[in-house]
PDB file of C-alpha atoms and ligand atoms in Angstrom:
ATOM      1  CA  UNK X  10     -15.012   2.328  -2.289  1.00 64.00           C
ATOM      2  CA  UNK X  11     -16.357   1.568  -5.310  1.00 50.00           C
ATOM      3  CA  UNK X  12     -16.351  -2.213  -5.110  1.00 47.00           C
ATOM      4  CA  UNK X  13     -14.256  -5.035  -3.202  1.00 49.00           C
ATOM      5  CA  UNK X  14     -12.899  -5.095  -7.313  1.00 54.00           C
ATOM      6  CA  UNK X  15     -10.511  -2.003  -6.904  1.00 76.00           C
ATOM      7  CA  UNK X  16      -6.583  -2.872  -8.162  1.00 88.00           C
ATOM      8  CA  UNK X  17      -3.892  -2.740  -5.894  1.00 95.00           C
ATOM      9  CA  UNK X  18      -1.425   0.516  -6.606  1.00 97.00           C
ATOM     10  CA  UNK X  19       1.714  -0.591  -7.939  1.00 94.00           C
ATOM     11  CA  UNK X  20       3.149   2.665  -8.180  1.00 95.00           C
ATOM     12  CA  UNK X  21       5.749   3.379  -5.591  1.00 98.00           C
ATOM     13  CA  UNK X  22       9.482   4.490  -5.209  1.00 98.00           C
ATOM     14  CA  UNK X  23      11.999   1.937  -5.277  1.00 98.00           C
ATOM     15  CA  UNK X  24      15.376   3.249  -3.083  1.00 98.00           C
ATOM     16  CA  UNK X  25      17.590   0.072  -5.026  1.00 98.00           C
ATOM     17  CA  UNK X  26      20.197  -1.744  -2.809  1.00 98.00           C
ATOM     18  CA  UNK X  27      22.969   0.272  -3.770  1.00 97.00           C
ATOM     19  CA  UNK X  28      21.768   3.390  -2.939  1.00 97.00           C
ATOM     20  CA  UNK X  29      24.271   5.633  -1.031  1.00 97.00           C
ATOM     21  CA  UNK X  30      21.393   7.961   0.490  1.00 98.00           C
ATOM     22  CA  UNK X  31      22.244  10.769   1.784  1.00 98.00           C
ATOM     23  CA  UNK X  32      25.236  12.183   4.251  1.00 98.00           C
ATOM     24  CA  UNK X  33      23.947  13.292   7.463  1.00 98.00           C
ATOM     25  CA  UNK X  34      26.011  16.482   7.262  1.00 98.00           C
ATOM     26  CA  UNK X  35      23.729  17.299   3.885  1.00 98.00           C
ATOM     27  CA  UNK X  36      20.360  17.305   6.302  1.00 98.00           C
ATOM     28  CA  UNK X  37      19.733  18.570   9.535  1.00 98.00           C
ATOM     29  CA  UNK X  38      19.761  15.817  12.230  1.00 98.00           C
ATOM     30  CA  UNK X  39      18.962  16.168  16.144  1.00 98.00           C
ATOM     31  CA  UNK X  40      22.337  16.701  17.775  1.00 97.00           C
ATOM     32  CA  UNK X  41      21.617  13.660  20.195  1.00 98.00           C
ATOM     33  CA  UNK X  42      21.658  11.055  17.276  1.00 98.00           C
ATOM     34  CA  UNK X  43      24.297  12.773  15.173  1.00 96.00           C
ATOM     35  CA  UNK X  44      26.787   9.815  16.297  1.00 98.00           C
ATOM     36  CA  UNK X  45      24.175   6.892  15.860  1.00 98.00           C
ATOM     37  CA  UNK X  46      23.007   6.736  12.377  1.00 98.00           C
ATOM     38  CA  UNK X  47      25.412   6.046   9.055  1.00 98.00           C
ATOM     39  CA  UNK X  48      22.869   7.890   6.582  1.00 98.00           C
ATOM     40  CA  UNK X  49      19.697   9.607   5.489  1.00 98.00           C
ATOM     41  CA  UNK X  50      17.541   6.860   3.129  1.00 98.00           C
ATOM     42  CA  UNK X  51      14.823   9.065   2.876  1.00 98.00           C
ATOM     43  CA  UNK X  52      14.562  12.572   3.413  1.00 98.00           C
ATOM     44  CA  UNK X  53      11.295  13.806   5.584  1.00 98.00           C
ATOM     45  CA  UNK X  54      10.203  16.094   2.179  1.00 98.00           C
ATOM     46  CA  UNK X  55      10.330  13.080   0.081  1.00 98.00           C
ATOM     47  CA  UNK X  56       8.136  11.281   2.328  1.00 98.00           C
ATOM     48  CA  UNK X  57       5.643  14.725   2.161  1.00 98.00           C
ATOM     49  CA  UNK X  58       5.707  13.939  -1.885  1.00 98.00           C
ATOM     50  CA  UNK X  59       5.168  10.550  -2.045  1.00 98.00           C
ATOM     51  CA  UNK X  60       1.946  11.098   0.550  1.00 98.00           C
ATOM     52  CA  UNK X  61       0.793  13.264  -1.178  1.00 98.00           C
ATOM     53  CA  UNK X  62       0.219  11.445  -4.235  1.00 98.00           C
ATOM     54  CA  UNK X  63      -1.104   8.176  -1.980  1.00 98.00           C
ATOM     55  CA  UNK X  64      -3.171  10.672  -0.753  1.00 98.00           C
ATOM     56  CA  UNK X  65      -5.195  11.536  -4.040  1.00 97.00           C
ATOM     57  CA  UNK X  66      -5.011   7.704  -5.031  1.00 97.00           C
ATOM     58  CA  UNK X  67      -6.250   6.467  -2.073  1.00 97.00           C
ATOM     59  CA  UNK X  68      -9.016   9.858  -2.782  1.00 97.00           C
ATOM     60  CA  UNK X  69      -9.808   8.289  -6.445  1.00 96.00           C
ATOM     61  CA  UNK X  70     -10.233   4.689  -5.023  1.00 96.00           C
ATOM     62  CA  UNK X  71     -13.066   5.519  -2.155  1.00 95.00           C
ATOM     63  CA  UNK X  72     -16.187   7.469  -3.010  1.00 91.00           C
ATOM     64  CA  UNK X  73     -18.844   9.081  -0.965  1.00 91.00           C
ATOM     65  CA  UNK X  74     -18.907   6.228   1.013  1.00 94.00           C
ATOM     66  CA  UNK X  75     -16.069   7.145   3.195  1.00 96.00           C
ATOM     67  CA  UNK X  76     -13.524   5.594   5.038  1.00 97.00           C
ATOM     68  CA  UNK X  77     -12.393   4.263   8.352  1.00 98.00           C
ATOM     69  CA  UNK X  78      -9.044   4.786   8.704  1.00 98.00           C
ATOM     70  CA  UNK X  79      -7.054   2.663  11.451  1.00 97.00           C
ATOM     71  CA  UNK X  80      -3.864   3.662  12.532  1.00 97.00           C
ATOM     72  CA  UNK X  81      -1.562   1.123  13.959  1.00 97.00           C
ATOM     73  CA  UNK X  82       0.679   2.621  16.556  1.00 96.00           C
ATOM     74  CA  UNK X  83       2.933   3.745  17.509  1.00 95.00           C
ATOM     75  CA  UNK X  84       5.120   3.456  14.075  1.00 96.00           C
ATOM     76  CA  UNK X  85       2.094   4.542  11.980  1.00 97.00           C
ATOM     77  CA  UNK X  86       1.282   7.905  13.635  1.00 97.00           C
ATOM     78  CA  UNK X  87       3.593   9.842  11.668  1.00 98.00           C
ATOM     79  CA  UNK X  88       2.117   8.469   8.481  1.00 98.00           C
ATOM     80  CA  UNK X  89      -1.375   8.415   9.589  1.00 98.00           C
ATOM     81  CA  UNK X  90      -1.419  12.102  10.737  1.00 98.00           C
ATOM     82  CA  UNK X  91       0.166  13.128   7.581  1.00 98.00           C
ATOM     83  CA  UNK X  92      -1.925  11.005   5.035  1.00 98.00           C
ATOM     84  CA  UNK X  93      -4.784  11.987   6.810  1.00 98.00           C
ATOM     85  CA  UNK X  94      -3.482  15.839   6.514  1.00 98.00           C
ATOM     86  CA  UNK X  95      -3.489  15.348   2.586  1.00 98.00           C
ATOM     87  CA  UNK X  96      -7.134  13.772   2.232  1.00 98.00           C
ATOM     88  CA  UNK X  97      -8.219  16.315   4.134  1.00 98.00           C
ATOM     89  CA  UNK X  98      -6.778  18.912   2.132  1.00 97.00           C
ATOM     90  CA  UNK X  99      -8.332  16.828  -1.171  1.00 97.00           C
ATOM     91  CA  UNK X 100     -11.426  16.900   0.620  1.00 97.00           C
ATOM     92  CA  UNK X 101     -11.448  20.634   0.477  1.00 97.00           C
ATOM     93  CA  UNK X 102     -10.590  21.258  -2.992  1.00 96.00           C
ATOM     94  CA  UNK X 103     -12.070  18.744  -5.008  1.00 93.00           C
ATOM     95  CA  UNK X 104     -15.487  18.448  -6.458  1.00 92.00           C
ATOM     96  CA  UNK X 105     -16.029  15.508  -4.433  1.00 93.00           C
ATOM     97  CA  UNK X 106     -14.984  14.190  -1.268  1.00 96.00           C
ATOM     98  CA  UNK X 107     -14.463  11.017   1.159  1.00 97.00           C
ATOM     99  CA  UNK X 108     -15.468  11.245   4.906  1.00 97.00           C
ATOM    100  CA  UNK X 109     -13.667  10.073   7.148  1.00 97.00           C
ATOM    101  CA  UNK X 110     -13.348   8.286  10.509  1.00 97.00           C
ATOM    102  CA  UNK X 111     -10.669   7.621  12.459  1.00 97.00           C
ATOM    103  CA  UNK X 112      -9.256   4.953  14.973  1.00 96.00           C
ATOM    104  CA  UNK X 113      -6.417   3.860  16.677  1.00 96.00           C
ATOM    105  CA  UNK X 114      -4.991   0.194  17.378  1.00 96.00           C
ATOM    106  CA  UNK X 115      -1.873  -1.319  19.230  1.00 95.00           C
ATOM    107  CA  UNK X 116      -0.973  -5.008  18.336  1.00 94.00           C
ATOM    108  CA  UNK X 117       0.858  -7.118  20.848  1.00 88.00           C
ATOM    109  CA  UNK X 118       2.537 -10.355  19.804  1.00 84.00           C
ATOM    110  CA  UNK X 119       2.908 -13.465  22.362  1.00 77.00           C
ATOM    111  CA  UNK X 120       3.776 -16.787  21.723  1.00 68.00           C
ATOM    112  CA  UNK X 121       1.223 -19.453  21.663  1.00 59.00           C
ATOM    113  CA  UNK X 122       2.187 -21.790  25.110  1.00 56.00           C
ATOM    114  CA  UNK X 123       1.534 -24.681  23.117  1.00 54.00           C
ATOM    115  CA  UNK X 124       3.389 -24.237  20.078  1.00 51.00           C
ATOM    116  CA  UNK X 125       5.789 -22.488  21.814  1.00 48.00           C
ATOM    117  CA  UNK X 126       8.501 -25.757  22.238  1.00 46.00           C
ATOM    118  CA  UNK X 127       8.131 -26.850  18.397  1.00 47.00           C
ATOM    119  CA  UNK X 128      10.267 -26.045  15.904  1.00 44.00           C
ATOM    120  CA  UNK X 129       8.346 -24.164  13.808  1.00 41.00           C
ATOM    121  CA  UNK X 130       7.765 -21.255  16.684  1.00 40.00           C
ATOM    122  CA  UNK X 131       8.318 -18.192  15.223  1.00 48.00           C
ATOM    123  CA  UNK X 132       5.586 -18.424  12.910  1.00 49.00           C
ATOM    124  CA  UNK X 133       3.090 -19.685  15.871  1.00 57.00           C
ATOM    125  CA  UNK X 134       3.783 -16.222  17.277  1.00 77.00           C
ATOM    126  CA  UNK X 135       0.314 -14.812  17.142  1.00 88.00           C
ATOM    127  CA  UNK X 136      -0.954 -11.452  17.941  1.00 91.00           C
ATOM    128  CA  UNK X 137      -3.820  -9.150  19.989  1.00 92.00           C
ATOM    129  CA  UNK X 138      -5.647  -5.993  18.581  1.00 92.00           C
ATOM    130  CA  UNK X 139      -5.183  -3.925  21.671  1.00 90.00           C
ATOM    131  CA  UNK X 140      -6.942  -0.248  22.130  1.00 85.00           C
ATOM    132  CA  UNK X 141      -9.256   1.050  19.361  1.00 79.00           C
ATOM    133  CA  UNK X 142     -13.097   0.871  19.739  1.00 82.00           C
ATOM    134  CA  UNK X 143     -14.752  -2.372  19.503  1.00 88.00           C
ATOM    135  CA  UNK X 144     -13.940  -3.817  15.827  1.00 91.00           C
ATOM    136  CA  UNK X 145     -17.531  -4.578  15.605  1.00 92.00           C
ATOM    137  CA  UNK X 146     -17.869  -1.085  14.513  1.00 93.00           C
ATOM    138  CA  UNK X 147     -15.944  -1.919  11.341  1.00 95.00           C
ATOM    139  CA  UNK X 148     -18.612  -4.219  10.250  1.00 96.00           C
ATOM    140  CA  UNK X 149     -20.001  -2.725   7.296  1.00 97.00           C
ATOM    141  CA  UNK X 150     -16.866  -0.566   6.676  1.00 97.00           C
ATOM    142  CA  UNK X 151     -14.361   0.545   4.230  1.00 98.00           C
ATOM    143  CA  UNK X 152     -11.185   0.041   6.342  1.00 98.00           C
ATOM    144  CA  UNK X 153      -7.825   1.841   5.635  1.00 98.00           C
ATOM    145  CA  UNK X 154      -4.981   0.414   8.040  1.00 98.00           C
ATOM    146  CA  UNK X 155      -2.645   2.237   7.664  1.00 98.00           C
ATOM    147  CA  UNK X 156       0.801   0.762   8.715  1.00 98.00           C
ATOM    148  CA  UNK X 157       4.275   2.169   8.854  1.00 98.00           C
ATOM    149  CA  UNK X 158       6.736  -1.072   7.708  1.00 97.00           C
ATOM    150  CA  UNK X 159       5.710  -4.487   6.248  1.00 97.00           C
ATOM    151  CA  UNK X 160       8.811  -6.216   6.751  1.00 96.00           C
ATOM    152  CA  UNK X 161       7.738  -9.984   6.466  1.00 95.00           C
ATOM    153  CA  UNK X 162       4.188  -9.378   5.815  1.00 96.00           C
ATOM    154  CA  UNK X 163       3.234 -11.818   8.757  1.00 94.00           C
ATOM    155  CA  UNK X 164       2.074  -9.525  11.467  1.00 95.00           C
ATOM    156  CA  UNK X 165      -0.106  -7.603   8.344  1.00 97.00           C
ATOM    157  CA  UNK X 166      -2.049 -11.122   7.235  1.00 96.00           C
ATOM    158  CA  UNK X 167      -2.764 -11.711  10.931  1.00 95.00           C
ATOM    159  CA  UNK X 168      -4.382  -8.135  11.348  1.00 96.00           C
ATOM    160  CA  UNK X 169      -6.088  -8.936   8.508  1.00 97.00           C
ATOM    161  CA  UNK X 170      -7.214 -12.372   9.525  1.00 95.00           C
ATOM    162  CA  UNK X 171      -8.556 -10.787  12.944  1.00 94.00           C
ATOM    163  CA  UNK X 172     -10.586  -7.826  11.203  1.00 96.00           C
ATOM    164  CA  UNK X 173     -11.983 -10.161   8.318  1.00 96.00           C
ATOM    165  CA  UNK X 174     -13.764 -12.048  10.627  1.00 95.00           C
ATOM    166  CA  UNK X 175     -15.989  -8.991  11.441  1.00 95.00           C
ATOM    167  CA  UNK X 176     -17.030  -8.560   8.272  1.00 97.00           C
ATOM    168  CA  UNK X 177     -15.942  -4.716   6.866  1.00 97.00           C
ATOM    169  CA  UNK X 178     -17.330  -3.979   3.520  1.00 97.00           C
ATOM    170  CA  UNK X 179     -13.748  -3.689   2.380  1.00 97.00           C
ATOM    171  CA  UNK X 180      -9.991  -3.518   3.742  1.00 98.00           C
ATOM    172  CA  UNK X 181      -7.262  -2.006   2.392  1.00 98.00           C
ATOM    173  CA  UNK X 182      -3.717  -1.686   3.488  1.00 98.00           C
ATOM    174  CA  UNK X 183      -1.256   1.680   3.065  1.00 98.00           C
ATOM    175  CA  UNK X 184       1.766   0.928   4.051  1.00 98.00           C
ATOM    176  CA  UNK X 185       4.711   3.952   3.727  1.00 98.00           C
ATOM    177  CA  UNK X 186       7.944   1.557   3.199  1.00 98.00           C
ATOM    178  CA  UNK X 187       7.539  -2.359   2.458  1.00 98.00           C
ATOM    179  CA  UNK X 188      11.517  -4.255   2.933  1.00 98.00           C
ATOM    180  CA  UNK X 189      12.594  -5.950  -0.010  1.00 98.00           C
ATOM    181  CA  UNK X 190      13.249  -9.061   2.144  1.00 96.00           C
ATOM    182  CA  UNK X 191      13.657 -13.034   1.294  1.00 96.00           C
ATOM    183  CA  UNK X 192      11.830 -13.567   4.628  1.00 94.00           C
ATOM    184  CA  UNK X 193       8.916 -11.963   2.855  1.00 95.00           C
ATOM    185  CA  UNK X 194       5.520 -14.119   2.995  1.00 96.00           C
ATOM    186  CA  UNK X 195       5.071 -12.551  -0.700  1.00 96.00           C
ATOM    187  CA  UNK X 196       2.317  -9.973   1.150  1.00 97.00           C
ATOM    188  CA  UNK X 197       1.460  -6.785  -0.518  1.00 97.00           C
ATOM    189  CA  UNK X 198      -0.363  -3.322   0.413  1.00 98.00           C
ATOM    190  CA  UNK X 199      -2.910  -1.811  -1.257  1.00 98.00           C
ATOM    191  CA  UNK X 200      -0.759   1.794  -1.274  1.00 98.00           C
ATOM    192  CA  UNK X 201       3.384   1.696  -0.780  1.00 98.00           C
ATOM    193  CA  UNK X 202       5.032   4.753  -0.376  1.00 98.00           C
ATOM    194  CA  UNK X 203       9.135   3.036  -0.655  1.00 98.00           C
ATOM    195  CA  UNK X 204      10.240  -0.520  -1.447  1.00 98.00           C
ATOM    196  CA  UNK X 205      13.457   0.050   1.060  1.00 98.00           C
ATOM    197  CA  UNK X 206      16.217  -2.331   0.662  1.00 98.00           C
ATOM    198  CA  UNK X 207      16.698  -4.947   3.717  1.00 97.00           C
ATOM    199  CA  UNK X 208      18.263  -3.008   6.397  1.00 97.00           C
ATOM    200  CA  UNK X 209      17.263  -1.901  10.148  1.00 96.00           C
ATOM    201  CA  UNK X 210      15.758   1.536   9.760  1.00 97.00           C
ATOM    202  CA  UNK X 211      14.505   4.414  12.010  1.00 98.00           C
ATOM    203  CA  UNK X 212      12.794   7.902  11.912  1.00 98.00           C
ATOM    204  CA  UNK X 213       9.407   8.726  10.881  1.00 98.00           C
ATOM    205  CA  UNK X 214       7.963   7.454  13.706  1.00 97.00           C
ATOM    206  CA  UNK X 215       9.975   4.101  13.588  1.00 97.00           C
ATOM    207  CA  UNK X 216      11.981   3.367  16.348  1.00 97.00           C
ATOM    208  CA  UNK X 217      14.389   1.260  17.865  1.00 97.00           C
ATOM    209  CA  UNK X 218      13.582   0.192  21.652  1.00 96.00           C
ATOM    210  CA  UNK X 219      11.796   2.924  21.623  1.00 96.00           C
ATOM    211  CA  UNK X 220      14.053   5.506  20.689  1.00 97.00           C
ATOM    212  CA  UNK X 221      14.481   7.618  17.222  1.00 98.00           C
ATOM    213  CA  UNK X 222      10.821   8.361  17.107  1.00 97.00           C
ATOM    214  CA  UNK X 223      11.949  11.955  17.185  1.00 97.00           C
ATOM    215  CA  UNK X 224      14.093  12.032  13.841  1.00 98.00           C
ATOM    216  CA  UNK X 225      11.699  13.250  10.953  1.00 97.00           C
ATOM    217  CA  UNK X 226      14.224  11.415   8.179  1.00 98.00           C
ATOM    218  CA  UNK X 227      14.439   7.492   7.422  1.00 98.00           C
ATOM    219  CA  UNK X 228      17.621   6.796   8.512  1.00 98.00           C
ATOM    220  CA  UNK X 229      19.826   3.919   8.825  1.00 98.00           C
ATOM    221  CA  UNK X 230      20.945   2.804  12.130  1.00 98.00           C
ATOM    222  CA  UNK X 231      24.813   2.213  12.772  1.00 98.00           C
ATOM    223  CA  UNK X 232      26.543  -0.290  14.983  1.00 97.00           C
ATOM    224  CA  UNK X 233      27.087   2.447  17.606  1.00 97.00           C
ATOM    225  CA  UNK X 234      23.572   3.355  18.020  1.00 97.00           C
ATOM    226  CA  UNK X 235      22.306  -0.535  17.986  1.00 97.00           C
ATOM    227  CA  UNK X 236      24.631  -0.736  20.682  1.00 97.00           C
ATOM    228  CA  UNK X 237      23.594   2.190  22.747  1.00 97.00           C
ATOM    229  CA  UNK X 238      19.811   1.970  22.742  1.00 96.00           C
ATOM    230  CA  UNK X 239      20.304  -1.860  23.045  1.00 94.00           C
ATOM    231  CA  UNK X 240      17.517  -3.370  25.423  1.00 87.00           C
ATOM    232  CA  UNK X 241      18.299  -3.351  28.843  1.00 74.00           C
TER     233      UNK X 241
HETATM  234  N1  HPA L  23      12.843  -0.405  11.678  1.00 69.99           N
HETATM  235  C1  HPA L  23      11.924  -0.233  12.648  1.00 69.99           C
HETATM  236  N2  HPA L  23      10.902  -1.068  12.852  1.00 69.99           N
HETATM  237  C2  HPA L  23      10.797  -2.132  12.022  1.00 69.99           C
HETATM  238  C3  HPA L  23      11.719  -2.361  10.996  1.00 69.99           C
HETATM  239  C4  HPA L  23      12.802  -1.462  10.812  1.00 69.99           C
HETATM  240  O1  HPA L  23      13.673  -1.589   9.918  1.00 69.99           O
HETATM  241  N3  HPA L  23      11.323  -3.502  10.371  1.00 69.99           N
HETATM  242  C5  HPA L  23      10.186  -3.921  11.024  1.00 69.99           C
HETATM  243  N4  HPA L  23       9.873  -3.112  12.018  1.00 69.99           N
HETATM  244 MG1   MG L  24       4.288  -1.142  12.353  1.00 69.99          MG
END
């Protein structure tokens, strides 16, 4: 990285509220959620675009230095694997490259026991960096989380809170769809692929209870599919 200095990317693709996306009949969708989704909101070779290009800015913002890049699972694996596919293929080509290192991290929320009766406990939820090597081996760092949804931006400044305190030359943040949401804490990533309007989405590795992991589109979730992979 060449300096704690470097901008945040503003570029990214805005799908507006009123965007009809796509009819499922116009892409090919697995035959056992055909009946659960209303649309397509992004297709899976518009997300291949759009990484590619975070892929050579995220390559013009690091140098020699390098780059650990932390995945944060299990809705980031699809991105990960597939920004990581690009720099790779950067790495290759250009007259310069950026090593890089991987790791892996789960985060678990719980609510604090204390705060857990007062009013204000949603935002006392708090959360564990579970898996991945000891952070300690960030110290020193350039860190890349990379993250598949900011949706309030709370979970995001907590991670960031937790790996700040062991002291990574840098952290930045690529995330591949931020919601445009009004329960937004006004967070930002570094690198957005989509600003996606405010509505339940699956696919690309984002799931719901688990299921649509499988479906290489963003899609929106219908009624009928909420209700059948409801939690048990
Ligand atoms: N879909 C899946 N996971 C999520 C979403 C979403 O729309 N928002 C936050 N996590
Ligand atoms: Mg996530």
């Amino acid at each position: 990285m060449s300096g704690e200095d470097s901008k945040r990317r503003t570029n990214f693709i805005t799908i507006p509220d009123d965007t009809a996306g796509y009819r499922l009949d116009e892409f090919c969708i697995p035959l056992h959620y055909e009946d659960d989704l209303s649309r397509v909101l992004i297709p899976a070779g518009l997300i291949n675009d759009r990484i590619e290009r975070l892929a050579r800015d995220i390559v013009e913002d690091f140098d020699e230095d390098g780059l650990v890049a932390l995945c944060v699972l299990k809705g980031g694996y699809k991105f990960f694997t597939d920004l990581l596919d690009k720099i790779k293929g950067l790495n290759r080509n250009l007259g310069r490259s950026v090593p890089l290192a991987v790791d892996f991290i789960r985060l678990k929320s719980y609510v604090d026991r204390e705060k857990a009766w007062t009013k204000d406990d949603k935002s006392s939820g708090q959360i564990e960096v579970i898996g991945g090597d000891n952070l300690k081996n960030l110290q020193g760092k350039n860190v890349l989380i990379v993250e598949d949804i900011i949706d309030t931006g709370k979970t995001m400044q907590k991670l960031l809170g937790i790996l700040e305190s062991v002291k990574p030359k840098c952290i930045k943040v690529a995330s591949m769809l931020v919601k445009r949401t009004t329960r937004s804490s006004g967070y930002k990533p570094d690198y957005t692929g989509f600003e996606i309007p405010d509505i339940f989405i699956v696919g690309y590795a984002l799931d719901y209870n688990e299921y649509f992991r499988d479906l290489n589109h963003v899609c929106e979730i219908n009624e009928e599919g909420k209700k059948k992979y409801a939690s048990k």
